[in-house]
Coordinates of C-alpha atoms and ligand atoms in Angstrom, one line a residue:
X1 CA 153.1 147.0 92.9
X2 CA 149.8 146.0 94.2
X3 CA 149.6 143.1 91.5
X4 CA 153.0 142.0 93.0
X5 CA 151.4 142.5 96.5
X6 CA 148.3 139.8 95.7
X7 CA 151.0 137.5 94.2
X8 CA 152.8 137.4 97.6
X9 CA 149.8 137.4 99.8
X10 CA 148.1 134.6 98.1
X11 CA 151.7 132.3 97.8
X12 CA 151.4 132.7 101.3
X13 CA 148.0 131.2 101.4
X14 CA 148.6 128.8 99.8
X15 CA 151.8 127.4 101.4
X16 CA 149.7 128.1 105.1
X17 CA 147.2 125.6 103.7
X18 CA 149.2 122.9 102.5
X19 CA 151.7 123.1 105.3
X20 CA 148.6 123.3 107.8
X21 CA 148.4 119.5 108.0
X22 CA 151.6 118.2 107.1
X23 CA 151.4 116.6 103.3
X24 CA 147.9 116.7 101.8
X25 CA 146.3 113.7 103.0
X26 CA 146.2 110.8 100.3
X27 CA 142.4 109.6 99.5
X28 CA 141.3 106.9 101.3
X29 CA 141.5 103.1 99.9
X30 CA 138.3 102.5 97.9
X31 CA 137.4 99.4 100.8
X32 CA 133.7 99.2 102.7
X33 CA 133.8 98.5 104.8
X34 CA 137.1 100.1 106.1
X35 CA 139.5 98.5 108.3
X36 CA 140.6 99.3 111.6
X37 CA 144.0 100.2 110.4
X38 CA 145.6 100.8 106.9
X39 CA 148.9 102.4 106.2
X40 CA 149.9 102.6 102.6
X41 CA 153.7 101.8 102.0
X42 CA 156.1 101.1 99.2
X43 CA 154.8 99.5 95.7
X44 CA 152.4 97.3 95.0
X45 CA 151.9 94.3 92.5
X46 CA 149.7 93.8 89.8
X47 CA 147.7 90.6 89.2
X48 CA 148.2 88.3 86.2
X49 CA 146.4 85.0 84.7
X50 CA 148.0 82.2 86.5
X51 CA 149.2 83.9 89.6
X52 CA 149.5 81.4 92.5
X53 CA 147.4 80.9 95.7
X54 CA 149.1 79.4 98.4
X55 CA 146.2 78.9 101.3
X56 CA 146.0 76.4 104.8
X57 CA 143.3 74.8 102.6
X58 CA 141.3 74.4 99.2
X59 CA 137.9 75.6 100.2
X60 CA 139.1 79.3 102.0
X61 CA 141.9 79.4 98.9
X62 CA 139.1 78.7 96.5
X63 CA 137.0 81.9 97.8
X64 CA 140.5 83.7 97.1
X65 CA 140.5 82.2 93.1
X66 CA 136.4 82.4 92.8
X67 CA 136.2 85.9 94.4
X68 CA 138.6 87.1 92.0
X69 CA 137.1 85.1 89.2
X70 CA 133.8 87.2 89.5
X71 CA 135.4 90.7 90.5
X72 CA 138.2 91.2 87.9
X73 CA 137.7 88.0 85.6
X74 CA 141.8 87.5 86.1
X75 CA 142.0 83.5 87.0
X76 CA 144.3 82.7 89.4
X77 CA 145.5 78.9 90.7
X78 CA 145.9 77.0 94.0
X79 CA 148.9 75.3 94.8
X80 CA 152.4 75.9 96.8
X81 CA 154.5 79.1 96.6
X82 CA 152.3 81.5 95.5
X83 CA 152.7 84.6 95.4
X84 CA 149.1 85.2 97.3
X85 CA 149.6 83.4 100.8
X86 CA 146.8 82.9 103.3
X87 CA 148.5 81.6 106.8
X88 CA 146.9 80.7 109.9
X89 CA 148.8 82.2 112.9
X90 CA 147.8 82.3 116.4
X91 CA 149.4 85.1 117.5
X92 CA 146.6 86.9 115.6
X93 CA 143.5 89.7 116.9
X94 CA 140.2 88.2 117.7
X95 CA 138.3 85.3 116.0
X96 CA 137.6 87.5 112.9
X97 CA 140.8 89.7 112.7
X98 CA 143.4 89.9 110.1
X99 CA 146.6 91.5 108.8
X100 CA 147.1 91.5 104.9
X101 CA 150.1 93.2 103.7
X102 CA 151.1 93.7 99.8
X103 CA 154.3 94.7 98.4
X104 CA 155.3 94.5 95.0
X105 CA 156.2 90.7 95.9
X106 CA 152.8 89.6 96.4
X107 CA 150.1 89.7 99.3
X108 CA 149.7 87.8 102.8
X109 CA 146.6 87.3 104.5
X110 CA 147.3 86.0 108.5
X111 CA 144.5 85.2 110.6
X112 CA 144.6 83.4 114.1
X113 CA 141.5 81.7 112.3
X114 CA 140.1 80.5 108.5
X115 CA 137.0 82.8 109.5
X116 CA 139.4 85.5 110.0
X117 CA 141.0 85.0 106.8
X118 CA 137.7 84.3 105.0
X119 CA 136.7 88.7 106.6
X120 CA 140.5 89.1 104.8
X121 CA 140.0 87.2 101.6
X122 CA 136.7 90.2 101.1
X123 CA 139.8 93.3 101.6
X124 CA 141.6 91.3 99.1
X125 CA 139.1 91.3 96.4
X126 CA 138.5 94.8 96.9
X127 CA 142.3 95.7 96.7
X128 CA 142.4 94.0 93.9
X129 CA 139.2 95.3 91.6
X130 CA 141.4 96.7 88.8
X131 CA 144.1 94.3 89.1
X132 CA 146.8 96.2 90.6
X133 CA 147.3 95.9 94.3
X134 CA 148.7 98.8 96.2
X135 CA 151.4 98.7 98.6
X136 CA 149.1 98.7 102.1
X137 CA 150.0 97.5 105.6
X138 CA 146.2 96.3 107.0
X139 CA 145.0 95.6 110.7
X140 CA 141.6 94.3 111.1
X141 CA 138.9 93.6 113.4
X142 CA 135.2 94.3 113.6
X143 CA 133.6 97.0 115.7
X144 CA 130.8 94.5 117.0
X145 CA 130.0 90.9 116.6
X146 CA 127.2 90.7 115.4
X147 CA 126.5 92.1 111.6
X148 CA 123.5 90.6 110.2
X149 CA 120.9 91.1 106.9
X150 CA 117.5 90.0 107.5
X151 CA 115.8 88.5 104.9
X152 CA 111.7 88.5 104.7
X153 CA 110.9 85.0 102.7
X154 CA 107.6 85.0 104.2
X155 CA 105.8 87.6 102.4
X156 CA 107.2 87.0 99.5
X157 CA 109.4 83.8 99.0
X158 CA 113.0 83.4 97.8
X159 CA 113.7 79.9 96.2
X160 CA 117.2 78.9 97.6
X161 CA 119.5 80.1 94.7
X162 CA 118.4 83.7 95.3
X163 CA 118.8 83.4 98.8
X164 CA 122.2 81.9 98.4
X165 CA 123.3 84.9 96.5
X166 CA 122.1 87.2 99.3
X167 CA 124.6 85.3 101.3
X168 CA 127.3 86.2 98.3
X169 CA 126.7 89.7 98.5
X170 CA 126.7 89.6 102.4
X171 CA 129.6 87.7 102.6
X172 CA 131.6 90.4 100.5
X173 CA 130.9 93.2 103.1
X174 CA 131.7 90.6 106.1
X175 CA 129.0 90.6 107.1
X176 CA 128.0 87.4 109.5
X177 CA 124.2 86.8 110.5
X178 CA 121.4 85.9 107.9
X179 CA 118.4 86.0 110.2
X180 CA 115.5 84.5 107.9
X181 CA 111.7 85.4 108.7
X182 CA 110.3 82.6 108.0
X183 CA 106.8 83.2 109.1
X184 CA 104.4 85.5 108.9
X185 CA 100.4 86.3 108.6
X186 CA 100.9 85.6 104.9
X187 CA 103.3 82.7 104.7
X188 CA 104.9 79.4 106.3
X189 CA 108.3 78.9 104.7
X190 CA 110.1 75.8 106.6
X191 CA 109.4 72.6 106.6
X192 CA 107.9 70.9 110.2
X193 CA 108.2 67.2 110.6
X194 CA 104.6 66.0 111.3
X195 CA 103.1 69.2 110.6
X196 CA 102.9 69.1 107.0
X197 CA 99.8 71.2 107.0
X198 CA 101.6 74.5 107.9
X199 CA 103.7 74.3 104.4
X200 CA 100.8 72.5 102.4
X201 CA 98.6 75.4 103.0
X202 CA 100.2 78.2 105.0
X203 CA 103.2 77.7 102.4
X204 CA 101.1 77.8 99.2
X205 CA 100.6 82.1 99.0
X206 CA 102.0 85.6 99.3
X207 CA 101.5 89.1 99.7
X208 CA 99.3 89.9 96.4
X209 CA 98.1 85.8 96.5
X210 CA 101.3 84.8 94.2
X211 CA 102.3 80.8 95.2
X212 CA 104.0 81.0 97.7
X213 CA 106.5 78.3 98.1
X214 CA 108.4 76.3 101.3
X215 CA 111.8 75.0 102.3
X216 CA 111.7 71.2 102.7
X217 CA 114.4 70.3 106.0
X218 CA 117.0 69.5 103.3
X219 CA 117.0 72.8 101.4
X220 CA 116.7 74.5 105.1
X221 CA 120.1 72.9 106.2
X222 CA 121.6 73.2 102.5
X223 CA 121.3 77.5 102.8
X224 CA 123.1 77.0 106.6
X225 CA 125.8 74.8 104.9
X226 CA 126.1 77.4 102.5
X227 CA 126.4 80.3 104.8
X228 CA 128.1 78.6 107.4
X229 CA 131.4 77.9 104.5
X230 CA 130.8 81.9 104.5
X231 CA 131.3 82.3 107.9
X232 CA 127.3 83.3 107.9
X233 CA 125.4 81.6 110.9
X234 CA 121.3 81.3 109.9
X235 CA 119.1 82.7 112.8
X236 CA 116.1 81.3 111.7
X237 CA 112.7 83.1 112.9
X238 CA 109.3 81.7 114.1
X239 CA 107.6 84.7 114.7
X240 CA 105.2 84.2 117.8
X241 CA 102.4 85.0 119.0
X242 CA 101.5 87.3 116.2
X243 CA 101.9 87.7 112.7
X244 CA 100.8 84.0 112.8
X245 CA 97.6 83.8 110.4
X246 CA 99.6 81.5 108.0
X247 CA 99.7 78.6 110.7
X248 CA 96.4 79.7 112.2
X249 CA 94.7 78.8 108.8
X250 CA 96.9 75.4 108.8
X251 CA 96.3 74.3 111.9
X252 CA 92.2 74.8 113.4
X253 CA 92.9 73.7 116.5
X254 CA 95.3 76.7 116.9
X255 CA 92.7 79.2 116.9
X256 CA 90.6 79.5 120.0
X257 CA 87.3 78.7 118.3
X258 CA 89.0 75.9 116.4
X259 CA 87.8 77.6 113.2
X260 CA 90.8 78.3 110.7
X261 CA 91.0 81.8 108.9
X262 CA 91.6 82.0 105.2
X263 CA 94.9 82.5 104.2
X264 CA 96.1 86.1 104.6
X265 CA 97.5 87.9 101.2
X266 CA 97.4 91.6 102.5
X267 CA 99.9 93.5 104.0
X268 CA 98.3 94.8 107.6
X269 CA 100.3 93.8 110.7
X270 CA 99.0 93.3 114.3
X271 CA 96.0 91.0 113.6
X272 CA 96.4 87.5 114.3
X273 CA 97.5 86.1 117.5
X274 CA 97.9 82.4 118.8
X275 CA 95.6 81.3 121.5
X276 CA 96.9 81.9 125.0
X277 CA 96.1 79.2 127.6
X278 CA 95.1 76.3 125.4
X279 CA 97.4 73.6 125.5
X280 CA 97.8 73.3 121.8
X281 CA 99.4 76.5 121.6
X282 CA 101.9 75.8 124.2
X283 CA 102.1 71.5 122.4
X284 CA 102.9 73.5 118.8
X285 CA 105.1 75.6 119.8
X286 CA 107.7 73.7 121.6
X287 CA 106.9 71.3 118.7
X288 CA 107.9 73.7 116.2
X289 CA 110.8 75.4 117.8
X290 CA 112.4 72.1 118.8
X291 CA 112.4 71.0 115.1
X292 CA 113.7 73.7 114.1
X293 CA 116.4 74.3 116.6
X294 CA 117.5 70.6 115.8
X295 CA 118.3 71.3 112.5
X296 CA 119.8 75.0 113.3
X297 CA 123.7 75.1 113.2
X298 CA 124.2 78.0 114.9
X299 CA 123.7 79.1 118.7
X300 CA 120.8 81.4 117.8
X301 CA 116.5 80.9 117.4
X302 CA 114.6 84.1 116.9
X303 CA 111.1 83.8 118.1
X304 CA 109.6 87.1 116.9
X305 CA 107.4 88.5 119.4
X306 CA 106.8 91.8 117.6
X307 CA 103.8 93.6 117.1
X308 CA 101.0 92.2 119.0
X309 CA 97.5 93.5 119.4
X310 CA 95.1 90.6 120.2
X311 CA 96.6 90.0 123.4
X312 CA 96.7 91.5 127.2
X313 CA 100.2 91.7 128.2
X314 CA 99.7 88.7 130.6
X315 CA 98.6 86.8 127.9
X316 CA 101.6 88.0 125.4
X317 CA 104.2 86.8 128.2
X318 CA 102.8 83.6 128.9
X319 CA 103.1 82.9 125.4
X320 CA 106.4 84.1 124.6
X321 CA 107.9 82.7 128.1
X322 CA 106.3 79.3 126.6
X323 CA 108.8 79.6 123.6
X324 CA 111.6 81.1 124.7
X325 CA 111.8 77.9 127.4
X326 CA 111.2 75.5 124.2
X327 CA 114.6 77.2 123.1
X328 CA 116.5 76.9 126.0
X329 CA 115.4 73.2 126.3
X330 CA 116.8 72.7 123.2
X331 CA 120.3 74.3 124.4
X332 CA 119.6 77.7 121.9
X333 CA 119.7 81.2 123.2
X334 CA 116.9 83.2 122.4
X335 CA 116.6 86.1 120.6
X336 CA 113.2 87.9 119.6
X337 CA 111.9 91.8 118.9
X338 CA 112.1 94.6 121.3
X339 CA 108.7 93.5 123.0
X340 CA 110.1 90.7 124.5
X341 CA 111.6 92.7 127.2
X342 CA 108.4 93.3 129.0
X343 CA 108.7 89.5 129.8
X344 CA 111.2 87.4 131.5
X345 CA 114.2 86.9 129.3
X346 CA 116.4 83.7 130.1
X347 CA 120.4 84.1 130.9
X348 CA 122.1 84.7 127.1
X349 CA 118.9 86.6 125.5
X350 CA 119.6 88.7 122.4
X351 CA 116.7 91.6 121.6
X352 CA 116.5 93.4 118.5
X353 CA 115.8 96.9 118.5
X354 CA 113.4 98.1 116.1
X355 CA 112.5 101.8 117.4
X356 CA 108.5 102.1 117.0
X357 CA 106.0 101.4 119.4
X358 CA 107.8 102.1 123.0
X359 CA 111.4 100.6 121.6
X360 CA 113.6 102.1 124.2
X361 CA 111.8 101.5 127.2
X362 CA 111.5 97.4 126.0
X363 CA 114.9 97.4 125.4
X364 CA 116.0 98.9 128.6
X365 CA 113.6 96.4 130.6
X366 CA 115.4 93.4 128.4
X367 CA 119.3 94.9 129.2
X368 CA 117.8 95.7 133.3
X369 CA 117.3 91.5 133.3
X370 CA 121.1 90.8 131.2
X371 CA 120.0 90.7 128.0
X372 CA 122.2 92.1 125.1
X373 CA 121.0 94.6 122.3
X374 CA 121.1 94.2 118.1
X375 CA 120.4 97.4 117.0
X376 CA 117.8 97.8 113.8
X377 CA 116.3 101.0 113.8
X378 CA 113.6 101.1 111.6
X379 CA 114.3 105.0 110.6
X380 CA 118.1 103.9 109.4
X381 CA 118.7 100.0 108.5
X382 CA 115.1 98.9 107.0
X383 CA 116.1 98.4 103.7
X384 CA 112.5 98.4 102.8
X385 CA 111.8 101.8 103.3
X386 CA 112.0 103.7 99.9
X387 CA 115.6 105.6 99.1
X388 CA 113.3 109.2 98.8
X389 CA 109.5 109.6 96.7
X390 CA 110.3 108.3 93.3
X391 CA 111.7 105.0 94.4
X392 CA 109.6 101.9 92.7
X393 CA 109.0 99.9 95.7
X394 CA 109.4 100.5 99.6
X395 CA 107.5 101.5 102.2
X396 CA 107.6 104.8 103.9
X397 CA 106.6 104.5 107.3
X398 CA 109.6 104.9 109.0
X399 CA 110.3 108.1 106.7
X400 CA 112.2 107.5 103.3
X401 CA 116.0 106.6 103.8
X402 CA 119.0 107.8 101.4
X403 CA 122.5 106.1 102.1
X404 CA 123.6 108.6 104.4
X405 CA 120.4 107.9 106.7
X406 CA 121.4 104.7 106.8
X407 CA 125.2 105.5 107.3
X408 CA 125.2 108.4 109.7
X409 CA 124.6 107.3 112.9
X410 CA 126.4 105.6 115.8
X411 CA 124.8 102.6 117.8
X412 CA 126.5 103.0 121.2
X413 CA 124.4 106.4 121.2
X414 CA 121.3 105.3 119.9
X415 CA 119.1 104.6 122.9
X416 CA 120.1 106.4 126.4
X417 CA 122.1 103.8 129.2
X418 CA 122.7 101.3 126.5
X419 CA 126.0 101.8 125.5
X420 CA 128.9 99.8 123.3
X421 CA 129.0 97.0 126.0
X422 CA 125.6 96.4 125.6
X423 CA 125.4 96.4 122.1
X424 CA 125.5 93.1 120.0
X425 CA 125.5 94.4 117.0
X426 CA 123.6 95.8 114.0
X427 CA 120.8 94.2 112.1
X428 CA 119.5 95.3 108.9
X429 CA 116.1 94.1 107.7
X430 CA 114.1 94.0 104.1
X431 CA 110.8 93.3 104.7
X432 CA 109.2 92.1 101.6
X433 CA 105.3 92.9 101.2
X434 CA 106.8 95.1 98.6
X435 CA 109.6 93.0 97.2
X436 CA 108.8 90.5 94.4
X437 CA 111.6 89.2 92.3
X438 CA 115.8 89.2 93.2
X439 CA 116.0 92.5 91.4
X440 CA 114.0 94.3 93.9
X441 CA 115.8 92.7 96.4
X442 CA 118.9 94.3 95.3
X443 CA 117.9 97.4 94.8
X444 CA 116.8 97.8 97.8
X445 CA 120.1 96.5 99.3
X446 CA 122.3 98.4 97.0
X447 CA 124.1 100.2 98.2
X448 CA 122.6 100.4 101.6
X449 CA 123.8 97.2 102.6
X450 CA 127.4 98.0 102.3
X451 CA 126.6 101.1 103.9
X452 CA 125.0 99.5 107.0
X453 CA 128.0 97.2 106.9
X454 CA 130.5 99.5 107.5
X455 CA 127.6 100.8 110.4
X456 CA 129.0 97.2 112.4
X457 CA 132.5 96.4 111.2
X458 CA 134.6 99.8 111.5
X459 CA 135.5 102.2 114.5
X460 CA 133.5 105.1 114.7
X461 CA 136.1 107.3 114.8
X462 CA 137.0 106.1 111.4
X463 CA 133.6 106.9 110.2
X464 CA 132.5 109.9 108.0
X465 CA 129.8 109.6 105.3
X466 CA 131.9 111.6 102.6
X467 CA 134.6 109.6 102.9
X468 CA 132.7 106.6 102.8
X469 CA 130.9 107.8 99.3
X470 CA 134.4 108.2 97.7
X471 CA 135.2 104.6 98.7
X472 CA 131.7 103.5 97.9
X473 CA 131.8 105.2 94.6
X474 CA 134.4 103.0 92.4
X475 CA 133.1 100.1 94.2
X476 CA 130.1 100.1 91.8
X477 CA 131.9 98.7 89.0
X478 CA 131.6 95.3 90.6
X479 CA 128.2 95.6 91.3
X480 CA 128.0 96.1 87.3
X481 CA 130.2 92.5 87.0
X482 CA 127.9 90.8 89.4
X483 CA 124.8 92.1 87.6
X484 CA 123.0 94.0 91.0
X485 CA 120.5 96.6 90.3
X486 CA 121.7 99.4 92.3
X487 CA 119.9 102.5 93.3
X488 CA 121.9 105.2 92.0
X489 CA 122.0 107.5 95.2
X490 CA 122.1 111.2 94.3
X491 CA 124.7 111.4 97.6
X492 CA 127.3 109.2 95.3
X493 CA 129.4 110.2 92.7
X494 CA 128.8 107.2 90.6
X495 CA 131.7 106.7 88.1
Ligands
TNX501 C1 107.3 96.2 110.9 S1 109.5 95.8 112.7 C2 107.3 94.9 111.1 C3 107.1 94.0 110.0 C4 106.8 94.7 108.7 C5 107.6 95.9 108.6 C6 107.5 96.7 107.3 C7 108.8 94.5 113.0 C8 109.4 93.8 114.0 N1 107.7 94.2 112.3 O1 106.1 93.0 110.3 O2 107.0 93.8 107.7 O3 107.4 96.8 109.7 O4 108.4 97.7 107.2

């Protein structure tokens, strides 16, 4: 009787439970980062050698065939009538948004824009990892507009190739700004017309004295060609008035005793500072800034502005007002670190939140003058800082930072009175005293970048980290294709 009892009292359990929510929810899509919308309905197709794309033209159709090439291996072919169509159509959400819809006829990606369809193309691949597509009914748009990866090439330096497959794996987790530091204390990366000296000898080391290396102008423009087919705009950083030892040492009349410093191979920060008042400053600055801002695609020159100890505060604003007006002459809108905001910021200003050093208050001087906000904390999105103890590289300083660190948190809430319509975006950064080959790179990026991906592009209400890890999870098996050394969280259930 009692047994009979327990029977009936646990039947009643269990039909309580399942009934509580309606049908048990399905699992989620394995996508990062996830879109705005997805309803799953009716079947699906499955992928074959051969299958057709059908796209407005052969470059965003070719992302479609190569994407798919490097994901699954299946080769698919451009040309009419396919069964994979990619339409423009105005009636579309936003620059970037997209609806893709599969059904066991095929898929259709429509965008109001190719850039659009290009953020589409990335579900796509995803969809279709193991060849069979489900059935799915997809509205997309990002969160914020900005969703950038910095990349440190002046500590340690990344020949083009490697930095072009950075822009690969951004581009797969739509992401849309590559903001390269290309100076530093220890390194000069970009080529400056008539100031050869700064890559001749503040291009020619590292961190730990390795050689160094330089973009000429061509290979400069080649990287923003190949981002901007991405949909990837290059903000390219001269950092200023610090972290300048590299062009100090190039340039003798840039220091006020007109005595260069050896070249700088450590990795302190704070040290070297151009000198404020002297006309040459002020005469190689604009020079540089203008050269680089005339061969800069985008909207966007970073002039640093970070961690300054050398100089009084008067000094530091003279300096960085002197630059940010060399960008605005050259019809560029600034954007620089935090620190900036103790000086005056011209109309269209971005600054970059990195936390440290009185980060809140900056920022709220920058957004009390107009300015706009990309959010970096250091404590979540520096991809330098080690995953926990054991990691092989990183730096600590900012704490260690597992996945979830840098998934869990929401930037509309970050800092007090700046809220979403403040908010630019989000920024991650690897600093590299640390990093020395590709592999590192990666393994610091994997699988935070995705991570800090789906931080910028998806709805916050759509957010929770153990969902995210069960999409993240299967994902993995692509990174194995591509050949990324991953960090294999202990948060993830790796397959
Ligand atoms: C702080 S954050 C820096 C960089 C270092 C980094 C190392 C910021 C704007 N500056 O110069 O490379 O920490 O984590």
């Amino acid at each position: 009787m009692r047994v009979v009892w327990r029977r009936l009292l646990l039947g009643l359990v269990i039909s309580v439970t399942s009934c509580g929510s309606g049908t048990p929810a399905e699992p989620q899509l394995s996508l990062v980062p996830y879109p705005a919308s997805v309803t799953r309905q009716g079947e699906g197709f499955t992928l074959a050698s051969g299958d057709v794309v059908t796209a407005p033209d052969a470059t965003i159709g070719g992302f479609v065939v190569s994407g798919v090439l490097a994901d699954t291996g299946v080769e698919l072919a451009l040309g009419a009538g396919g069964r994979i169509k990619l339409d423009l159509d105005a009636a579309q959400a936003g620059p970037e948004g997209y609806e893709l819809t599969a059904d066991e006829n095929g898929a259709r990606i429509s965008a109001a824009t190719v850039e659009g369809l290009f953020r589409g193309v990335q579900t796509l691949r995803q969809l279709a990892r193991d060849r069979t597509v489900p059935g799915v009914r997809i509205s997309d748009r990002p969160r914020f507009r900005w969703r950038g990866a910095m990349l440190d090439v002046a500590r340690h330096f990344r020949p083009v190739e490697d930095v072009k497959r950075f822009i690969d794996l951004m581009a797969a987790y739509k992401l849309n700004v590559l903001h390269l530091h290309l100076t530093d204390d220890q390194g000069w990366r970009v080529a400056i017309p008539g100031r050869p000296e700064l890559t001749e000898v503040g291009g020619s080391t590292e961190v730990g004295g390795g050689p160094g290396g330089f973009y000429t102008v061509e290979q400069y423009m080649d990287i923003a060609a190949y981002a901007g087919l991405r949909f990837i705009t290059v903000v390219p950083e001269i950092d200023l008035p610090g972290h300048t030892n590299a062009a100090l040492a190039s340039l003798p009349e840039l220091n006020c005793d007109g005595v260069a410093p050896e070249p700088y191979t450590g990795i302190k920060v704070g040290f070297s500072a151009l000198c404020p008042g002297k006309p040459e400053t002020e005469r190689f600055l604009t020079k540089v800034l203008t050269e680089v801002a005339l061969r800069t695609v985008g909207p966007y020159v970073h002039i640093g502005g970070d961690e300054v100890e050398k100089l009084s505060d008067a000094e530091y604003a003279q300096i960085v007002e002197q630059a940010a007006h060399a960008v605005t002459a050259n019809r560029k809108q600034v954007v620089a670190w935090q620190e900036a905001g103790k000086t005056a910021l011209p109309p269209g200003s971005l600054v970059q939140y990195w936390q440290t050093n009185g980060g809140p208050e900056d920022v709220e001087r920058a957004v009390a003058q107009g300015a706009r906000v990309i959010m970096s904390p250091a404590s979540k999105v520096y991809l330098d800082m080690k995953y926990d103890d054991t990691t092989r590289i990183g730096q600590t300083w900012a704490g260690t930072t597992e996945i979830d660190d840098a998934y869990d948190w929401d930037p509309a809430t970050l800092i007090d009175g700046v809220g979403e319509d403040r908010i630019e975006g989000v920024e991650m950064a690897l600093w590299t005293e640390t990093v020395v080959t590709l592999d590192d790179v990666e393994h610091l990026a994997f699988p935070r970048l995705p991570a800090v991906a789906e931080v910028a592009w998806t709805p916050q209400g759509e957010r929770s980290f153990d969902a995210f890890a069960a999409r993240l999870a299967p994902i993995a098996t692509v990174w194995d294709r591509w050949g990324v050394d991953y960090h294999r969280s202990p948060r993830i259930t790796w397959p």
